């Protein structure tokens, strides 16, 4: 019996399986100018290599300690995806890491991003990276590389995720917090631009329960649609804080500690930078009034304490300052473009600790007054 040959097999390419290498190459070409625009002293090479290069000596450091941070944007991305507004979440991505670096007293030097999606849409990805470049410019750091991953089957159509990685440096001996925080030191708050990038699982639940569309006017900002108002990017505090450190004598002179108010709010983040023998008192009446928080509180039916451990409630960064030097710190910050105000002071611990360390527990923070309305 004569064997009939099988028909030639049809090739199945990587593109047929959902990964478009050409689209990735087009994206790299499109974002290269965006990255190059963030160049600063110390930048070496350009985007597209296997690794990013940075020259610490050229950046002006003598005996540096490196500080690294990484973070994402969280479920705030769902609002960007569902409203098709992608140009600001990159700023959030940068902010979440560089604000953590400055808390240690470190100057952000460079940033790398990771963008992952099911199917690469170069227009969306380019908008996202443009936001990342804008955030790097605000922070004074260079975008020196990143990674784009196309993973069909892992993400729903249209979905994507972001991660960011920042590296900074401080001269040895100039790190924060310092060990001399004491009762009577002042707490200075820097105003937030909005909800920033934490608490958005609850925000999205509230929007769903209320039944608002992303295109509807925001109840707390009628001149904006709801999506745009909630997508207001996280404030980047790097340049005002670097100016304040420089002009007030450096770490440990006027400024003793910084706390980035992210997940856990004021209640959980201020205690992270305090020694075990002190606590913080926050005067809630001194916080700036941001209508978005009133709207969230009213529709979630939350008391002030639950708001304080969920959202930033109007304060994105807290500074512990020597009491007598707080006014000069506030002046420098305001002159540098921040909105700074004294919101409290360091006090004796307010109660018994609930664990061996006591960090992050409510015993380490006390409040007076009510959130502004």
Short mmCIF file of C-alpha atoms in Angstrom, two decimals:
data_model
loop_
_atom_site.label_atom_id
_atom_site.label_comp_id
_atom_site.label_asym_id
_atom_site.label_seq_id
_atom_site.Cartn_x
_atom_site.Cartn_y
_atom_site.Cartn_z
CA UNK A 1 0.00 0.00 0.00
CA UNK A 2 1.36 3.42 -0.99
CA UNK A 3 1.69 5.89 1.90
CA UNK A 4 0.10 9.25 1.14
CA UNK A 5 2.34 12.12 2.32
CA UNK A 6 0.87 14.51 4.88
CA UNK A 7 0.18 18.05 3.67
CA UNK A 8 2.82 20.63 4.60
CA UNK A 9 2.30 22.01 8.10
CA UNK A 10 1.28 25.66 8.33
CA UNK A 11 3.84 27.58 10.45
CA UNK A 12 2.55 28.99 13.72
CA UNK A 13 4.60 32.06 14.60
CA UNK A 14 5.09 33.85 17.91
CA UNK A 15 2.80 36.57 16.53
CA UNK A 16 0.10 33.96 15.81
CA UNK A 17 0.21 33.03 19.50
CA UNK A 18 -0.38 36.64 20.51
CA UNK A 19 3.08 38.19 20.92
CA UNK A 20 4.06 40.88 18.42
CA UNK A 21 7.82 41.52 18.52
CA UNK A 22 7.50 44.25 15.92
CA UNK A 23 5.03 46.16 18.11
CA UNK A 24 7.52 46.01 20.96
CA UNK A 25 10.27 47.37 18.75
CA UNK A 26 8.01 50.21 17.60
CA UNK A 27 7.29 51.08 21.22
CA UNK A 28 10.99 51.22 22.12
CA UNK A 29 11.58 53.54 19.17
CA UNK A 30 8.66 55.75 20.21
CA UNK A 31 9.64 56.09 23.87
CA UNK A 32 13.37 56.59 23.34
CA UNK A 33 13.03 60.39 23.00
CA UNK A 34 10.85 60.47 26.13
CA UNK A 35 13.55 58.70 28.13
CA UNK A 36 16.35 60.84 26.69
CA UNK A 37 14.50 63.98 27.79
CA UNK A 38 14.90 62.86 31.45
CA UNK A 39 18.72 62.71 31.25
CA UNK A 40 20.60 64.18 34.22
CA UNK A 41 24.15 64.28 35.56
CA UNK A 42 25.34 60.68 35.84
CA UNK A 43 23.23 59.26 33.01
CA UNK A 44 25.13 56.92 30.68
CA UNK A 45 23.95 55.26 27.49
CA UNK A 46 20.35 55.17 26.29
CA UNK A 47 17.22 53.04 26.43
CA UNK A 48 17.40 49.77 24.49
CA UNK A 49 20.39 48.03 26.00
CA UNK A 50 20.32 44.99 28.26
CA UNK A 51 20.94 47.12 31.34
CA UNK A 52 20.88 50.77 32.35
CA UNK A 53 24.07 52.55 33.36
CA UNK A 54 24.59 55.36 35.86
CA UNK A 55 27.78 57.10 37.03
CA UNK A 56 27.58 58.07 40.72
CA UNK A 57 30.77 60.08 40.59
CA UNK A 58 29.47 62.16 37.69
CA UNK A 59 26.33 62.79 39.75
CA UNK A 60 28.47 64.52 42.37
CA UNK A 61 28.61 61.95 45.17
CA UNK A 62 31.74 61.34 47.23
CA UNK A 63 30.89 58.54 49.67
CA UNK A 64 27.34 57.52 48.77
CA UNK A 65 24.94 55.00 50.23
CA UNK A 66 22.50 53.63 47.65
CA UNK A 67 18.80 53.51 48.49
CA UNK A 68 16.33 51.51 46.38
CA UNK A 69 12.54 51.35 46.26
CA UNK A 70 9.90 49.69 44.10
CA UNK A 71 6.13 49.96 43.90
CA UNK A 72 3.13 49.91 41.59
CA UNK A 73 -0.02 51.95 41.08
CA UNK A 74 -2.56 49.43 42.37
CA UNK A 75 -6.20 49.30 41.34
CA UNK A 76 -6.17 52.97 40.35
CA UNK A 77 -5.12 51.45 37.03
CA UNK A 78 -8.63 50.04 36.60
CA UNK A 79 -10.02 53.58 36.42
CA UNK A 80 -7.44 54.51 33.79
CA UNK A 81 -8.25 51.39 31.76
CA UNK A 82 -12.04 51.69 32.03
CA UNK A 83 -12.03 55.41 31.21
CA UNK A 84 -9.30 55.13 28.53
CA UNK A 85 -7.16 57.79 30.25
CA UNK A 86 -3.57 56.60 30.43
CA UNK A 87 -1.40 59.72 30.51
CA UNK A 88 -1.12 60.27 34.29
CA UNK A 89 -0.73 56.81 35.89
CA UNK A 90 2.95 56.87 34.92
CA UNK A 91 3.40 59.88 37.19
CA UNK A 92 1.80 57.87 40.01
CA UNK A 93 4.21 55.02 39.33
CA UNK A 94 7.26 57.26 39.70
CA UNK A 95 5.83 59.12 42.69
CA UNK A 96 5.26 56.00 44.76
CA UNK A 97 8.94 55.03 44.60
CA UNK A 98 10.75 58.39 44.57
CA UNK A 99 8.72 59.68 47.52
CA UNK A 100 9.93 56.62 49.43
CA UNK A 101 13.53 57.42 48.52
CA UNK A 102 13.40 61.01 49.73
CA UNK A 103 11.97 59.75 53.03
CA UNK A 104 15.39 58.15 53.62
CA UNK A 105 17.11 61.42 52.75
CA UNK A 106 18.17 60.07 49.35
CA UNK A 107 18.17 61.96 46.06
CA UNK A 108 16.46 59.88 43.33
CA UNK A 109 18.95 59.17 40.53
CA UNK A 110 17.33 56.81 38.06
CA UNK A 111 14.15 54.88 37.38
CA UNK A 112 13.17 51.71 35.52
CA UNK A 113 9.64 50.64 34.63
CA UNK A 114 7.89 47.34 33.91
CA UNK A 115 4.78 47.37 31.69
CA UNK A 116 2.90 44.08 31.25
CA UNK A 117 -0.21 43.43 29.19
CA UNK A 118 -2.05 40.75 27.23
CA UNK A 119 -1.80 42.53 23.88
CA UNK A 120 0.52 45.48 23.36
CA UNK A 121 -1.31 48.59 22.20
CA UNK A 122 1.52 50.96 21.39
CA UNK A 123 -0.61 54.11 21.73
CA UNK A 124 -1.67 53.20 25.27
CA UNK A 125 1.83 52.10 26.26
CA UNK A 126 3.33 55.29 24.86
CA UNK A 127 0.86 57.41 26.87
CA UNK A 128 1.81 55.50 30.02
CA UNK A 129 5.55 55.91 29.40
CA UNK A 130 5.06 59.61 28.64
CA UNK A 131 3.60 59.90 32.14
CA UNK A 132 6.56 58.01 33.57
CA UNK A 133 8.94 60.41 31.83
CA UNK A 134 6.97 63.38 33.18
CA UNK A 135 7.20 61.95 36.69
CA UNK A 136 10.95 61.41 36.33
CA UNK A 137 11.33 65.04 35.23
CA UNK A 138 9.38 66.21 38.29
CA UNK A 139 11.62 64.08 40.53
CA UNK A 140 14.88 64.99 38.80
CA UNK A 141 15.76 61.37 38.03
CA UNK A 142 16.60 59.71 34.72
CA UNK A 143 14.50 57.04 33.04
CA UNK A 144 17.34 54.73 32.01
CA UNK A 145 15.51 51.53 31.06
CA UNK A 146 12.56 49.24 31.51
CA UNK A 147 10.77 46.17 30.25
CA UNK A 148 7.62 45.60 28.22
CA UNK A 149 6.01 42.16 28.54
CA UNK A 150 3.25 40.94 26.23
CA UNK A 151 1.57 37.93 27.89
CA UNK A 152 -1.58 36.75 26.09
CA UNK A 153 -3.91 34.71 28.27
CA UNK A 154 -2.65 36.20 31.52
CA UNK A 155 -4.52 39.53 31.28
CA UNK A 156 -8.06 40.31 30.20
CA UNK A 157 -8.35 42.29 26.95
CA UNK A 158 -7.31 45.91 27.53
CA UNK A 159 -5.79 45.27 30.95
CA UNK A 160 -2.21 46.09 31.88
CA UNK A 161 -0.11 46.40 35.02
CA UNK A 162 2.82 48.58 36.02
CA UNK A 163 5.76 48.30 38.37
CA UNK A 164 8.49 50.83 38.98
CA UNK A 165 11.98 50.66 40.43
CA UNK A 166 13.91 53.70 41.65
CA UNK A 167 17.45 54.05 42.95
CA UNK A 168 18.77 57.05 44.84
CA UNK A 169 21.77 57.97 46.94
CA UNK A 170 22.72 59.96 50.01
CA UNK A 171 26.12 60.78 51.38
CA UNK A 172 27.08 58.51 54.24
CA UNK A 173 25.84 60.05 57.51
CA UNK A 174 23.04 62.00 55.81
CA UNK A 175 20.31 59.37 55.99
CA UNK A 176 16.92 59.78 57.65
CA UNK A 177 15.39 59.27 60.17
CA UNK A 178 17.83 60.46 62.80
CA UNK A 179 17.96 59.10 66.33
CA UNK A 180 17.28 62.37 68.17
CA UNK A 181 13.50 62.72 67.70
CA UNK A 182 12.10 64.02 70.99
CA UNK A 183 8.96 65.25 72.67
CA UNK A 184 8.12 68.75 71.47
CA UNK A 185 9.38 68.32 67.91
CA UNK A 186 6.96 69.60 65.29
CA UNK A 187 5.00 67.65 62.71
CA UNK A 188 4.77 69.42 59.35
CA UNK A 189 2.39 68.19 56.67
CA UNK A 190 2.69 68.59 52.91
CA UNK A 191 -0.66 68.81 51.14
CA UNK A 192 -1.72 65.95 48.90
CA UNK A 193 -3.01 66.49 45.38
CA UNK A 194 -5.88 64.08 45.99
CA UNK A 195 -6.31 60.41 46.87
CA UNK A 196 -2.84 59.67 45.41
CA UNK A 197 -2.46 55.90 44.77
CA UNK A 198 -3.85 54.13 47.82
CA UNK A 199 -7.34 53.10 48.85
CA UNK A 200 -8.67 52.68 45.31
CA UNK A 201 -10.31 49.31 45.90
CA UNK A 202 -12.58 51.15 48.32
CA UNK A 203 -12.90 54.16 46.00
CA UNK A 204 -14.05 51.93 43.14
CA UNK A 205 -16.50 50.13 45.44
CA UNK A 206 -18.01 53.47 46.49
CA UNK A 207 -18.33 54.62 42.85
CA UNK A 208 -20.02 51.33 41.97
CA UNK A 209 -22.43 51.52 44.93
CA UNK A 210 -23.35 55.13 44.13
CA UNK A 211 -23.88 54.19 40.48
CA UNK A 212 -21.80 56.91 38.85
CA UNK A 213 -20.24 56.59 35.39
CA UNK A 214 -16.62 57.61 34.90
CA UNK A 215 -17.83 60.25 32.44
CA UNK A 216 -20.22 61.84 34.96
CA UNK A 217 -19.28 65.15 36.61
CA UNK A 218 -17.35 64.47 39.82
CA UNK A 219 -19.63 65.33 42.80
CA UNK A 220 -16.60 66.83 44.61
CA UNK A 221 -15.15 68.58 41.50
CA UNK A 222 -18.00 69.49 39.13
CA UNK A 223 -15.65 70.95 36.52
CA UNK A 224 -14.08 67.53 35.92
CA UNK A 225 -15.47 64.16 34.97
CA UNK A 226 -15.23 61.58 37.74
CA UNK A 227 -12.40 59.57 36.16
CA UNK A 228 -10.19 62.62 35.57
CA UNK A 229 -10.74 63.89 39.10
CA UNK A 230 -9.86 60.54 40.69
CA UNK A 231 -6.88 60.08 38.36
CA UNK A 232 -5.22 63.28 39.61
CA UNK A 233 -1.63 62.04 39.92
CA UNK A 234 0.24 61.55 43.16
CA UNK A 235 2.21 64.60 44.26
CA UNK A 236 5.98 64.23 43.91
CA UNK A 237 7.69 65.90 46.88
CA UNK A 238 11.33 65.32 45.96
CA UNK A 239 12.48 68.78 44.85
CA UNK A 240 10.88 70.79 47.70
CA UNK A 241 12.25 68.35 50.27
CA UNK A 242 15.75 68.32 48.78
CA UNK A 243 15.66 72.12 48.88
CA UNK A 244 14.51 72.10 52.50
CA UNK A 245 17.24 69.66 53.53
CA UNK A 246 19.89 71.73 51.78
CA UNK A 247 18.77 75.13 53.05
CA UNK A 248 18.16 74.10 56.67
CA UNK A 249 21.46 72.33 57.35
CA UNK A 250 20.85 68.80 56.13
CA UNK A 251 19.51 65.67 57.81
CA UNK A 252 19.30 65.92 61.57
CA UNK A 253 19.60 69.69 61.81
CA UNK A 254 16.08 70.98 61.28
CA UNK A 255 14.62 67.90 59.59
CA UNK A 256 14.80 64.67 61.59
CA UNK A 257 12.43 62.34 59.76
CA UNK A 258 10.01 62.06 56.85
CA UNK A 259 7.00 59.78 56.42
CA UNK A 260 5.37 59.11 53.05
CA UNK A 261 1.64 58.75 53.67
CA UNK A 262 0.63 55.77 51.56
CA UNK A 263 -1.37 52.63 52.40
CA UNK A 264 -2.37 52.77 56.06
CA UNK A 265 -2.71 56.55 56.01
CA UNK A 266 -1.45 58.83 58.75
CA UNK A 267 -2.19 56.29 61.49
CA UNK A 268 0.15 53.62 60.19
CA UNK A 269 2.89 55.58 58.42
CA UNK A 270 3.92 58.25 60.93
CA UNK A 271 4.82 55.66 63.62
CA UNK A 272 7.14 53.88 61.16
CA UNK A 273 9.75 56.66 61.52
CA UNK A 274 9.44 57.26 65.27
CA UNK A 275 11.54 55.73 68.05
CA UNK A 276 9.72 53.54 70.55
CA UNK A 277 9.66 56.13 73.35
CA UNK A 278 7.58 58.81 71.60
CA UNK A 279 4.28 59.17 69.78
CA UNK A 280 2.67 61.67 67.42
CA UNK A 281 -0.21 64.05 68.02
CA UNK A 282 -2.07 65.23 64.91
CA UNK A 283 -4.50 68.14 64.99
CA UNK A 284 -7.07 67.10 62.39
CA UNK A 285 -8.39 70.66 62.14
CA UNK A 286 -5.01 71.70 60.69
CA UNK A 287 -5.28 69.35 57.69
CA UNK A 288 -6.16 70.90 54.33
CA UNK A 289 -9.72 70.46 53.14
CA UNK A 290 -9.98 68.27 50.04
CA UNK A 291 -13.65 67.72 49.07
CA UNK A 292 -12.91 64.28 47.62
CA UNK A 293 -12.34 62.92 51.13
CA UNK A 294 -15.62 64.35 52.41
CA UNK A 295 -17.42 62.65 49.51
CA UNK A 296 -15.68 59.32 50.14
CA UNK A 297 -16.33 59.49 53.89
CA UNK A 298 -20.00 60.34 53.48
CA UNK A 299 -20.67 57.59 50.95
CA UNK A 300 -18.67 54.91 52.77
CA UNK A 301 -20.11 55.99 56.17
CA UNK A 302 -16.67 55.89 57.79
CA UNK A 303 -15.61 57.56 61.03
CA UNK A 304 -12.49 59.73 61.15
CA UNK A 305 -10.26 56.98 62.55
CA UNK A 306 -11.10 54.59 59.72
CA UNK A 307 -10.51 57.37 57.18
CA UNK A 308 -7.11 58.09 58.74
CA UNK A 309 -5.93 54.49 58.33
CA UNK A 310 -7.29 54.15 54.77
CA UNK A 311 -6.58 57.44 52.97
CA UNK A 312 -4.01 60.23 53.20
CA UNK A 313 -6.85 62.63 54.17
CA UNK A 314 -5.10 65.57 52.51
CA UNK A 315 -1.51 65.02 53.69
CA UNK A 316 0.90 63.15 51.41
CA UNK A 317 4.11 63.63 53.41
CA UNK A 318 4.87 64.34 57.07
CA UNK A 319 8.09 65.93 58.34
CA UNK A 320 9.42 65.70 61.89
CA UNK A 321 11.24 68.97 62.55
CA UNK A 322 13.05 70.51 65.48
CA UNK A 323 10.43 72.65 67.20
CA UNK A 324 12.28 75.94 66.94
CA UNK A 325 13.13 75.46 63.27
CA UNK A 326 9.70 74.40 62.02
CA UNK A 327 8.77 77.90 60.74
CA UNK A 328 11.91 78.13 58.60
CA UNK A 329 11.34 74.62 57.22
CA UNK A 330 7.76 75.55 56.32
CA UNK A 331 8.94 78.75 54.61
CA UNK A 332 11.50 76.92 52.47
CA UNK A 333 8.98 74.27 51.49
CA UNK A 334 6.35 76.83 50.50
CA UNK A 335 8.92 78.85 48.56
CA UNK A 336 9.84 75.64 46.70
CA UNK A 337 6.30 75.00 45.50
CA UNK A 338 4.91 72.75 48.23
CA UNK A 339 1.96 73.55 50.47
CA UNK A 340 3.29 73.05 54.00
CA UNK A 341 1.67 73.58 57.39
CA UNK A 342 2.23 72.45 60.98
CA UNK A 343 -0.22 69.68 61.82
CA UNK A 344 0.94 68.47 65.22
CA UNK A 345 3.84 67.56 67.47
CA UNK A 346 5.77 64.71 69.04
CA UNK A 347 4.37 63.64 72.43
CA UNK A 348 4.81 60.89 74.99
CA UNK A 349 3.33 57.47 74.03
CA UNK A 350 -0.45 57.43 74.38
CA UNK A 351 -0.99 53.91 75.72
CA UNK A 352 0.34 50.40 76.15
CA UNK A 353 2.05 48.73 73.23
CA UNK A 354 0.30 45.77 71.65
CA UNK A 355 3.44 43.95 70.50
CA UNK A 356 7.17 43.89 71.11
CA UNK A 357 7.94 46.56 68.56
CA UNK A 358 4.81 48.66 68.70
CA UNK A 359 5.42 49.98 65.20
CA UNK A 360 2.35 50.85 63.17
CA UNK A 361 0.00 50.49 66.12
CA UNK A 362 -2.51 53.15 67.11
CA UNK A 363 -0.81 53.67 70.48
CA UNK A 364 1.85 55.68 68.62
CA UNK A 365 -0.51 58.33 67.26
CA UNK A 366 -3.16 60.49 68.90
CA UNK A 367 -5.52 62.94 67.23
CA UNK A 368 -7.65 65.89 68.25
CA UNK A 369 -10.44 67.69 66.43
CA UNK A 370 -12.25 66.39 63.36
CA UNK A 371 -11.33 66.05 59.71
CA UNK A 372 -12.09 69.35 57.94
CA UNK A 373 -15.38 69.68 56.09
#
